[in-house]
Amino acid sequence: MTDGAAKVNSSGARPTGYLVIAHGALAGEMLNALEFIAGHRPNYRALAIDHALDVEKARSIVEKAVDELMGPGGVLIFTDLFGGAPSNIALSLLGEKNIEIVAGVNLPMLLRSTSLEENAPLRQKAEILREYGRNNIFIATEILSGKAKR
Amino acid sequence: MTKQAQMRVTIKNKWGLHARASFRLASMAMNFNARITLEKNEQAADAKKMDELLLLTAGPGDEIIIKAQGPDEDLAVERLAELVNSGFCED
């Protein structure tokens, strides 16, 4: 984590921090894939939820990561599955922190997050990413036959 | 007829217009004010939108046409053509 996400930058923008939380090694590998395509992202972090930990310990790890990423633009948390443990831990921080949660993360939405308007409200960013993630799921044969709906 | 700049280029890198190449191209395109499109076989994509670029499924050897319309159209086409011709700096 760098200090970049926690400060208003020289242009007056309000950067948002991004945290990916998921089962197993998924979060780390999604961030690896994002950075392979889009380059290093200092305001992004990934966390694996270790089910050997008790819930309170896992929650404190997530809370610490959120605090480290926190800046004027808040923190947007991506989780893999609504209702899963990573998502539930993130949900437990709603109301306490300036966060928004998008459950059902995919690589298109992670890529889109790198080009969001920084000054947009956190909720609006989450809505844009949800729609983008939905709209970038395809049946390949529909694309190739020109029948895909966007 | 409205003026626009355009150039025909061939994809040279071995992975074609894949994710990283599309990200680079879209990131570069966003630096220009011109409206920029890439066309392959009459299918057009907004050059500033990575998801649209990926849908072109442009592979090595495919010809694409870069078109730009706006105040910096000539420079936009020139720079994007350089990027494509460089193999997206990959190979």
Tab-separated table of C-alpha atoms in Angstrom:
chain	number	residue	atom	x	y	z
A	1	MET	CA	0.000	0.000	0.000
A	2	THR	CA	1.282	3.424	-0.873
A	3	ASP	CA	0.162	6.782	0.402
A	4	GLY	CA	-1.303	7.672	-2.983
A	5	ALA	CA	-4.850	6.558	-2.265
A	6	ALA	CA	-5.084	8.440	0.989
A	7	LYS	CA	-4.538	11.934	-0.350
A	8	VAL	CA	-6.250	14.415	-2.587
A	9	ASN	CA	-3.906	14.644	-5.535
A	10	SER	CA	-2.489	17.799	-7.080
A	11	SER	CA	-5.413	18.113	-9.505
A	12	GLY	CA	-7.893	18.124	-6.627
A	13	ALA	CA	-9.248	14.696	-7.493
A	14	ARG	CA	-10.503	12.395	-4.764
A	15	PRO	CA	-8.937	9.008	-5.377
A	16	THR	CA	-10.717	5.864	-4.332
A	17	GLY	CA	-9.006	2.799	-2.948
A	18	TYR	CA	-9.941	-0.615	-4.317
A	19	LEU	CA	-9.922	-3.825	-2.314
A	20	VAL	CA	-10.597	-7.276	-3.750
A	21	ILE	CA	-11.651	-9.936	-1.218
A	22	ALA	CA	-12.397	-13.476	-2.258
A	23	HIS	CA	-12.204	-17.180	-1.481
A	24	GLY	CA	-8.900	-19.003	-1.916
A	25	ALA	CA	-6.294	-17.367	-4.131
A	26	LEU	CA	-8.859	-15.701	-6.386
A	27	ALA	CA	-8.427	-12.124	-5.184
A	28	GLY	CA	-4.659	-12.114	-5.540
A	29	GLU	CA	-4.803	-13.704	-8.957
A	30	MET	CA	-7.440	-11.250	-10.158
A	31	LEU	CA	-5.212	-8.400	-9.082
A	32	ASN	CA	-2.256	-10.094	-10.781
A	33	ALA	CA	-4.269	-10.322	-13.993
A	34	LEU	CA	-5.359	-6.693	-13.715
A	35	GLU	CA	-1.783	-5.524	-13.246
A	36	PHE	CA	-0.524	-7.738	-16.067
A	37	ILE	CA	-2.913	-5.921	-18.405
A	38	ALA	CA	-3.054	-2.433	-16.945
A	39	GLY	CA	0.229	-2.065	-15.100
A	40	HIS	CA	0.947	-1.561	-11.409
A	41	ARG	CA	-1.964	-0.194	-9.388
A	42	PRO	CA	-0.791	1.296	-6.089
A	43	ASN	CA	-4.318	1.994	-4.811
A	44	TYR	CA	-5.461	-1.625	-5.190
A	45	ARG	CA	-5.076	-4.500	-2.742
A	46	ALA	CA	-6.183	-8.103	-2.640
A	47	LEU	CA	-7.009	-10.218	0.371
A	48	ALA	CA	-7.663	-13.936	0.678
A	49	ILE	CA	-9.992	-14.920	3.467
A	50	ASP	CA	-8.372	-17.704	5.406
A	51	HIS	CA	-11.113	-19.876	6.840
A	52	ALA	CA	-8.714	-21.087	9.514
A	53	LEU	CA	-8.995	-17.644	11.088
A	54	ASP	CA	-11.840	-16.784	13.408
A	55	VAL	CA	-14.333	-14.290	12.075
A	56	GLU	CA	-13.203	-11.417	14.283
A	57	LYS	CA	-9.576	-11.858	13.232
A	58	ALA	CA	-10.569	-11.945	9.554
A	59	ARG	CA	-12.709	-8.862	10.050
A	60	SER	CA	-9.846	-6.976	11.671
A	61	ILE	CA	-7.562	-7.835	8.723
A	62	VAL	CA	-10.116	-6.520	6.257
A	63	GLU	CA	-10.732	-3.421	8.364
A	64	LYS	CA	-7.011	-2.694	8.492
A	65	ALA	CA	-6.735	-2.986	4.707
A	66	VAL	CA	-9.716	-0.664	4.269
A	67	ASP	CA	-8.161	1.889	6.615
A	68	GLU	CA	-4.869	1.764	4.726
A	69	LEU	CA	-6.618	2.333	1.400
A	70	MET	CA	-9.028	4.941	2.742
A	71	GLY	CA	-8.938	8.392	1.222
A	72	PRO	CA	-11.355	11.190	0.409
A	73	GLY	CA	-12.976	9.039	-2.254
A	74	GLY	CA	-13.604	6.109	0.086
A	75	VAL	CA	-12.894	2.458	-0.645
A	76	LEU	CA	-14.673	0.266	-3.128
A	77	ILE	CA	-14.626	-3.392	-2.148
A	78	PHE	CA	-15.002	-6.120	-4.751
A	79	THR	CA	-16.092	-9.513	-3.436
A	80	ASP	CA	-16.487	-12.757	-5.325
A	81	LEU	CA	-19.920	-13.896	-4.135
A	82	PHE	CA	-22.712	-12.138	-2.311
A	83	GLY	CA	-23.408	-14.066	0.874
A	84	GLY	CA	-20.002	-15.703	1.002
A	85	ALA	CA	-17.661	-15.132	3.920
A	86	PRO	CA	-15.526	-12.469	2.186
A	87	SER	CA	-18.642	-10.540	1.234
A	88	ASN	CA	-20.187	-10.910	4.685
A	89	ILE	CA	-17.068	-9.558	6.344
A	90	ALA	CA	-17.128	-6.557	4.019
A	91	LEU	CA	-20.826	-6.064	4.745
A	92	SER	CA	-20.071	-5.870	8.444
A	93	LEU	CA	-18.082	-2.689	7.790
A	94	LEU	CA	-20.926	-0.870	6.018
A	95	GLY	CA	-22.060	2.077	8.066
A	96	GLU	CA	-18.738	2.290	9.858
A	97	LYS	CA	-16.558	3.186	6.880
A	98	ASN	CA	-16.936	5.125	3.663
A	99	ILE	CA	-17.150	1.994	1.555
A	100	GLU	CA	-19.261	0.494	-1.169
A	101	ILE	CA	-19.309	-3.189	-2.074
A	102	VAL	CA	-19.704	-4.788	-5.491
A	103	ALA	CA	-20.277	-8.537	-5.189
A	104	GLY	CA	-19.567	-10.828	-8.145
A	105	VAL	CA	-16.295	-9.308	-9.270
A	106	ASN	CA	-15.017	-10.033	-12.750
A	107	LEU	CA	-11.978	-8.909	-14.703
A	108	PRO	CA	-13.837	-6.518	-17.032
A	109	MET	CA	-15.149	-4.515	-14.090
A	110	LEU	CA	-11.720	-4.436	-12.473
A	111	LEU	CA	-10.264	-3.076	-15.709
A	112	ARG	CA	-13.050	-0.507	-15.993
A	113	SER	CA	-12.325	0.663	-12.460
A	114	THR	CA	-8.963	1.993	-13.618
A	115	SER	CA	-10.611	4.614	-15.835
A	116	LEU	CA	-13.466	5.870	-13.660
A	117	GLU	CA	-14.018	9.572	-13.176
A	118	GLU	CA	-12.225	10.097	-9.867
A	119	ASN	CA	-14.579	12.737	-8.560
A	120	ALA	CA	-17.697	10.628	-9.031
A	121	PRO	CA	-19.478	9.570	-5.824
A	122	LEU	CA	-18.557	6.106	-4.574
A	123	ARG	CA	-22.069	4.777	-5.111
A	124	GLN	CA	-22.041	5.965	-8.717
A	125	LYS	CA	-18.706	4.256	-9.304
A	126	ALA	CA	-20.159	1.023	-7.931
A	127	GLU	CA	-23.182	1.282	-10.210
A	128	ILE	CA	-21.019	1.899	-13.285
A	129	LEU	CA	-18.861	-1.106	-12.469
A	130	ARG	CA	-21.829	-3.378	-11.849
A	131	GLU	CA	-23.324	-2.511	-15.228
A	132	TYR	CA	-20.005	-2.838	-16.980
A	133	GLY	CA	-19.356	-6.214	-15.402
A	134	ARG	CA	-22.802	-7.437	-16.437
A	135	ASN	CA	-22.514	-6.088	-19.956
A	136	ASN	CA	-19.217	-7.818	-20.583
A	137	ILE	CA	-20.389	-11.374	-20.153
A	138	PHE	CA	-20.778	-12.980	-23.541
A	139	ILE	CA	-21.603	-16.233	-25.240
A	140	ALA	CA	-18.726	-16.313	-27.691
A	141	THR	CA	-20.686	-17.843	-30.551
A	142	GLU	CA	-23.157	-14.957	-30.387
A	143	ILE	CA	-20.303	-12.515	-30.795
A	144	LEU	CA	-18.922	-14.407	-33.744
A	145	SER	CA	-22.322	-14.611	-35.412
A	146	GLY	CA	-23.000	-10.926	-34.810
A	147	LYS	CA	-26.031	-11.604	-32.629
A	148	ALA	CA	-24.601	-10.434	-29.359
A	149	LYS	CA	-26.648	-7.896	-27.412
A	150	ARG	CA	-24.726	-5.217	-25.570
B	1	MET	CA	-18.179	15.773	-46.486
B	2	THR	CA	-16.652	16.020	-43.014
B	3	LYS	CA	-12.892	15.792	-42.875
B	4	GLN	CA	-11.320	12.887	-41.059
B	5	ALA	CA	-7.936	11.230	-40.879
B	6	GLN	CA	-7.500	7.541	-41.454
B	7	MET	CA	-4.807	4.934	-41.918
B	8	ARG	CA	-4.815	1.232	-42.704
B	9	VAL	CA	-2.473	-0.870	-40.574
B	10	THR	CA	-1.770	-4.553	-40.021
B	11	ILE	CA	-1.684	-6.231	-36.633
B	12	LYS	CA	1.835	-7.589	-36.173
B	13	ASN	CA	2.241	-8.837	-32.638
B	14	LYS	CA	1.714	-12.527	-32.011
B	15	TRP	CA	-1.239	-12.177	-29.625
B	16	GLY	CA	-3.083	-9.626	-31.732
B	17	LEU	CA	-5.370	-7.049	-30.175
B	18	HIS	CA	-5.595	-8.904	-26.877
B	19	ALA	CA	-6.286	-7.463	-23.441
B	20	ARG	CA	-2.987	-5.732	-22.736
B	21	ALA	CA	-2.711	-4.353	-26.267
B	22	SER	CA	-6.304	-3.116	-26.146
B	23	PHE	CA	-5.690	-1.444	-22.801
B	24	ARG	CA	-2.639	0.335	-24.206
B	25	LEU	CA	-4.456	1.433	-27.305
B	26	ALA	CA	-7.505	2.689	-25.405
B	27	SER	CA	-5.300	4.490	-22.873
B	28	MET	CA	-3.444	6.237	-25.682
B	29	ALA	CA	-6.656	7.078	-27.537
B	30	MET	CA	-8.095	8.733	-24.449
B	31	ASN	CA	-5.352	11.345	-24.648
B	32	PHE	CA	-6.880	12.754	-27.826
B	33	ASN	CA	-9.971	14.879	-28.258
B	34	ALA	CA	-10.820	13.385	-31.621
B	35	ARG	CA	-13.436	10.675	-31.949
B	36	ILE	CA	-11.423	7.624	-32.929
B	37	THR	CA	-12.620	4.327	-34.293
B	38	LEU	CA	-10.943	1.110	-35.336
B	39	GLU	CA	-12.548	-0.881	-38.089
B	40	LYS	CA	-12.029	-4.493	-39.033
B	41	ASN	CA	-14.123	-5.979	-41.825
B	42	GLU	CA	-16.641	-3.125	-41.503
B	43	GLN	CA	-17.039	-3.764	-37.772
B	44	ALA	CA	-16.237	-0.587	-35.875
B	45	ALA	CA	-15.036	-0.092	-32.316
B	46	ASP	CA	-14.599	3.061	-30.271
B	47	ALA	CA	-10.829	3.198	-29.799
B	48	LYS	CA	-11.270	4.663	-26.315
B	49	LYS	CA	-13.234	1.641	-25.098
B	50	MET	CA	-11.205	-1.446	-24.365
B	51	ASP	CA	-14.228	-3.737	-24.352
B	52	GLU	CA	-15.178	-2.668	-27.860
B	53	LEU	CA	-11.614	-3.183	-29.086
B	54	LEU	CA	-11.598	-6.720	-27.712
B	55	LEU	CA	-14.784	-7.525	-29.609
B	56	LEU	CA	-12.993	-6.892	-32.900
B	57	THR	CA	-11.068	-10.122	-32.251
B	58	ALA	CA	-8.244	-8.756	-34.399
B	59	GLY	CA	-5.401	-11.247	-34.695
B	60	PRO	CA	-1.948	-11.153	-36.247
B	61	GLY	CA	-2.138	-10.385	-39.941
B	62	ASP	CA	-5.543	-8.722	-39.717
B	63	GLU	CA	-5.899	-5.333	-41.339
B	64	ILE	CA	-7.602	-2.593	-39.394
B	65	ILE	CA	-8.435	0.968	-40.307
B	66	ILE	CA	-7.857	3.712	-37.772
B	67	LYS	CA	-10.175	6.672	-38.285
B	68	ALA	CA	-10.216	9.910	-36.328
B	69	GLN	CA	-12.315	13.004	-36.502
B	70	GLY	CA	-11.652	16.090	-34.412
B	71	PRO	CA	-9.099	18.775	-33.669
B	72	ASP	CA	-6.157	16.386	-33.223
B	73	GLU	CA	-7.229	13.725	-35.720
B	74	ASP	CA	-3.973	13.603	-37.694
B	75	LEU	CA	-1.795	13.174	-34.629
B	76	ALA	CA	-4.184	10.623	-33.144
B	77	VAL	CA	-4.063	8.412	-36.217
B	78	GLU	CA	-0.301	8.776	-36.472
B	79	ARG	CA	0.342	7.825	-32.849
B	80	LEU	CA	-2.090	4.907	-32.800
B	81	ALA	CA	-0.680	3.571	-36.058
B	82	GLU	CA	2.797	3.748	-34.535
B	83	LEU	CA	1.577	1.744	-31.575
B	84	VAL	CA	0.034	-0.945	-33.776
B	85	ASN	CA	3.070	-1.040	-36.051
B	86	SER	CA	5.358	-1.443	-33.055
B	87	GLY	CA	3.490	-4.640	-32.183
B	88	PHE	CA	2.197	-2.788	-29.120
B	89	CYS	CA	5.816	-2.831	-27.880
B	90	GLU	CA	5.375	-6.509	-27.014
B	91	ASP	CA	7.338	-8.767	-29.309
